[in-house]
XYZ file of N, CA and C in Angstrom:
285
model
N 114.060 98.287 55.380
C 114.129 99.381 56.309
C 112.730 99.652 56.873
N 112.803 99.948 58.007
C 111.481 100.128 58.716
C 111.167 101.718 58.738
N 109.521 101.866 58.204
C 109.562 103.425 58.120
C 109.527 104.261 59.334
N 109.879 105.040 59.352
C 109.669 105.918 60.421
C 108.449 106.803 60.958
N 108.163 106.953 62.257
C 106.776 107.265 62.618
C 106.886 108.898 62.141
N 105.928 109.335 62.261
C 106.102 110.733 62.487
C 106.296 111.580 63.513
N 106.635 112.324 63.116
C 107.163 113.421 63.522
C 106.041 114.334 64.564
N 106.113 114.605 66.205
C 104.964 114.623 66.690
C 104.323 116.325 66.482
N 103.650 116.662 65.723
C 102.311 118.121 65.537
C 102.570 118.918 66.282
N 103.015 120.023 66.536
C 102.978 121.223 67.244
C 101.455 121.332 67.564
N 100.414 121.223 68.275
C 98.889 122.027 68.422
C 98.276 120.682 67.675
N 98.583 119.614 67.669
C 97.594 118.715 66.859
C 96.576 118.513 66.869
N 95.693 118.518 68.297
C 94.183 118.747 68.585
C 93.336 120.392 68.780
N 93.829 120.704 67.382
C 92.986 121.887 67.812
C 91.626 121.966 67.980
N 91.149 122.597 69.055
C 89.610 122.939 69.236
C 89.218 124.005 68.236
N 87.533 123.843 67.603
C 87.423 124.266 66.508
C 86.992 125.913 67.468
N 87.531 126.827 66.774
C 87.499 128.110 66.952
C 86.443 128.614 66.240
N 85.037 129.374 67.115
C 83.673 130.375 66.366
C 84.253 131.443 65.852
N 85.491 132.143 66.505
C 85.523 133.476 65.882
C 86.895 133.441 64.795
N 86.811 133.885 63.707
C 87.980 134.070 63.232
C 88.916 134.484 63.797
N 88.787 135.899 63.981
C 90.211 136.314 64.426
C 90.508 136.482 66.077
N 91.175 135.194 65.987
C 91.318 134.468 67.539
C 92.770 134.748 67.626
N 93.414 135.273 68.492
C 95.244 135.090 68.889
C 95.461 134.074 69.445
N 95.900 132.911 68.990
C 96.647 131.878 69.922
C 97.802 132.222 70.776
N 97.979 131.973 71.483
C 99.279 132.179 71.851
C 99.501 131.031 73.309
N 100.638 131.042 73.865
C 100.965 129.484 74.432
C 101.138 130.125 75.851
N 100.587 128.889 76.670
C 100.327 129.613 77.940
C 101.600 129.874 78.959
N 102.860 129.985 78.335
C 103.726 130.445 79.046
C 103.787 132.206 79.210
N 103.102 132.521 77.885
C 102.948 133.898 77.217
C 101.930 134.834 78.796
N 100.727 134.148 79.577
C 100.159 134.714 80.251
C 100.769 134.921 80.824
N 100.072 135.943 81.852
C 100.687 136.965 82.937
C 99.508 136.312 84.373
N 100.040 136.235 85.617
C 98.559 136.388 86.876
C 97.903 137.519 86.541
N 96.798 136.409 86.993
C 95.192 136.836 86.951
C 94.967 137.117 85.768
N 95.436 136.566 84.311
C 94.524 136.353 83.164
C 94.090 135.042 83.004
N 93.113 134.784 82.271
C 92.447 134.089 81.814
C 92.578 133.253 80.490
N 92.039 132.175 80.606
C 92.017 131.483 79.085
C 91.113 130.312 78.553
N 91.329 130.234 77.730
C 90.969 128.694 77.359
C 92.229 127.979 76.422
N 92.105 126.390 76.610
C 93.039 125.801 76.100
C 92.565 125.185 74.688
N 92.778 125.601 73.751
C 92.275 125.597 72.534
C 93.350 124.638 71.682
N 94.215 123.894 72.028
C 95.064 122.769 71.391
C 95.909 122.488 72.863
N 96.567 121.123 72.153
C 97.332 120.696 73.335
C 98.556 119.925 72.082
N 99.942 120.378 72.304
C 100.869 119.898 71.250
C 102.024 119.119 72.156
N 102.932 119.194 71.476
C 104.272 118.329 72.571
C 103.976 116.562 72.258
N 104.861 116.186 72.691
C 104.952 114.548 72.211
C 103.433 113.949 73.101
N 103.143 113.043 72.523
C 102.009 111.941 73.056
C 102.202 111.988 74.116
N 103.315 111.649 75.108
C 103.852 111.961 76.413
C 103.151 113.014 77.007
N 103.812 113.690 76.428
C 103.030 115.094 77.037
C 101.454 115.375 77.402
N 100.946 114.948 75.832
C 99.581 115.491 75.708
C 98.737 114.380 76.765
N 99.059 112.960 77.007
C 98.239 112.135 77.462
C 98.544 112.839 78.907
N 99.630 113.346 79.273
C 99.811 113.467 80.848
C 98.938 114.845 81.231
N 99.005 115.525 80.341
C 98.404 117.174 80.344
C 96.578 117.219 80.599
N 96.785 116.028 79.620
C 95.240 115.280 79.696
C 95.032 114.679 81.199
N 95.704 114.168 81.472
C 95.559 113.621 82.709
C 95.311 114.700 83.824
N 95.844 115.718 83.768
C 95.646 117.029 84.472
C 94.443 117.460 84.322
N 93.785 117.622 83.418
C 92.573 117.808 82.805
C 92.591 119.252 81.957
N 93.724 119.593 81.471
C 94.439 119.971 80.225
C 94.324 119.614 79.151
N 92.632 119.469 78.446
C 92.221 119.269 77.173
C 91.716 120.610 76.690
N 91.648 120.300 75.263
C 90.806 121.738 74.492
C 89.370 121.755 75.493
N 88.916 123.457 75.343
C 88.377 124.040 75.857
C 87.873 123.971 77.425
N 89.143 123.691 77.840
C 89.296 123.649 79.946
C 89.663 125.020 80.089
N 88.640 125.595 80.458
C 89.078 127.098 80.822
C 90.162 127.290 82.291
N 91.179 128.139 82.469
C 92.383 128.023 83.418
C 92.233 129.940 83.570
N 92.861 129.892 84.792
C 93.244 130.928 85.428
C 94.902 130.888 85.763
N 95.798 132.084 85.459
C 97.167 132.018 86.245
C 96.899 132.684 87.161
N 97.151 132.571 88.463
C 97.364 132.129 89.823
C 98.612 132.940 90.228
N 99.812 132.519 89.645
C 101.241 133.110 89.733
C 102.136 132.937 88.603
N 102.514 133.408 87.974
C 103.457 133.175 86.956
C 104.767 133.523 87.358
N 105.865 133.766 86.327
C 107.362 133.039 87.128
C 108.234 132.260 86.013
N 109.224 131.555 86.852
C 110.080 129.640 86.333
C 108.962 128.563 85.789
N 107.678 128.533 87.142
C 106.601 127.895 87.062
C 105.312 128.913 87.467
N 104.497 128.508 86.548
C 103.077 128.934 86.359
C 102.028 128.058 87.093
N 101.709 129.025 88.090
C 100.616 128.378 88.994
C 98.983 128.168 88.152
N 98.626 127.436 88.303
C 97.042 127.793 86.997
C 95.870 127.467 88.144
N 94.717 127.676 88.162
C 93.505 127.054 88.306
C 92.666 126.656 87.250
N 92.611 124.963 87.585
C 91.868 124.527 86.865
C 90.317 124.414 87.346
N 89.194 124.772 87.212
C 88.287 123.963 88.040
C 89.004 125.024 89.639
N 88.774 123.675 90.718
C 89.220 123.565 91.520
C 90.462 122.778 92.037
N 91.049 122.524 90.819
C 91.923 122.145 90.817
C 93.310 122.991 90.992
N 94.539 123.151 91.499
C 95.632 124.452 91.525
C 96.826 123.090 90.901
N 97.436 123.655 89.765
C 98.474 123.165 89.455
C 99.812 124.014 89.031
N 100.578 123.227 89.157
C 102.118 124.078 88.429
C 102.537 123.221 87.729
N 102.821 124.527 86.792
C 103.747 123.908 85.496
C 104.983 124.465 85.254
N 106.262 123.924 84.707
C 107.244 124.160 84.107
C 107.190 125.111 82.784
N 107.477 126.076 82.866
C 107.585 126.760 81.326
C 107.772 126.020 80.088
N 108.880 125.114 79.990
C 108.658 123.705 78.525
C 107.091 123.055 78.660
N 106.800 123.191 79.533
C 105.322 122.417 79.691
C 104.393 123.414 78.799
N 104.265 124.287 79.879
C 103.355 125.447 79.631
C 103.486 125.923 78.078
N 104.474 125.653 77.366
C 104.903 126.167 75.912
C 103.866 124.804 74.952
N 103.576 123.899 75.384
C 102.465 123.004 74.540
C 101.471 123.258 74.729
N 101.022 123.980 75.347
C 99.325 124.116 75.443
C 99.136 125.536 74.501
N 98.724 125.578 73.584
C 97.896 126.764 72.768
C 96.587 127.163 73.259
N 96.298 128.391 73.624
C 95.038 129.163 74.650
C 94.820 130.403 73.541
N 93.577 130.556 74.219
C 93.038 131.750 73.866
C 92.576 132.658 75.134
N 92.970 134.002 74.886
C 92.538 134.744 76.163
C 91.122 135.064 76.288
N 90.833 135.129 77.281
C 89.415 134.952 77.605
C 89.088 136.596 77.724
């Protein structure tokens, strides 16, 4: 029998956090015009390499833009939208 891979990490790359008492919470949770940083990135390999590709790694600071179905963000200068299942893998901290 061939073993089976695992099972893919909720938050597997977490960015190391200075302050203890930090609230994670997942960036579907923001509201427009708060702030954050992205302090893990979870969801299947799929996910995380594409999120990455966005430039959706630990500590990319984001702005919501519009929230909603889909969440408008600024990255940078970058403006993206996301799907709420999306937006539910990224773990942030409010800024």
């Amino acid at each position: 029998m061939t073993p089976r891979p695992p099972a893919p990490q909720p938050f597997a790359a977490v960015l190391p956090l200075r302050r203890a008492s930090v609230a994670l919470l997942v960036a579907s949770d923001l509201r427009a015009g708060e702030e954050a940083v992205v302090a893990s990135v979870g969801g299947t390999a799929a996910q995380s390499e594409r999120l990455a590709a966005l430039g959706l790694v630990p500590g990319t600071h984001l702005r919501v833009l519009r929230g909603g179905a889909t969440l408008t963000l600024a990255v940078g200068e970058t403006r993206l939208a996301l799907g709420r299942a999306w937006a539910r893998v990224l773990a942030v901290v409010r800024c």
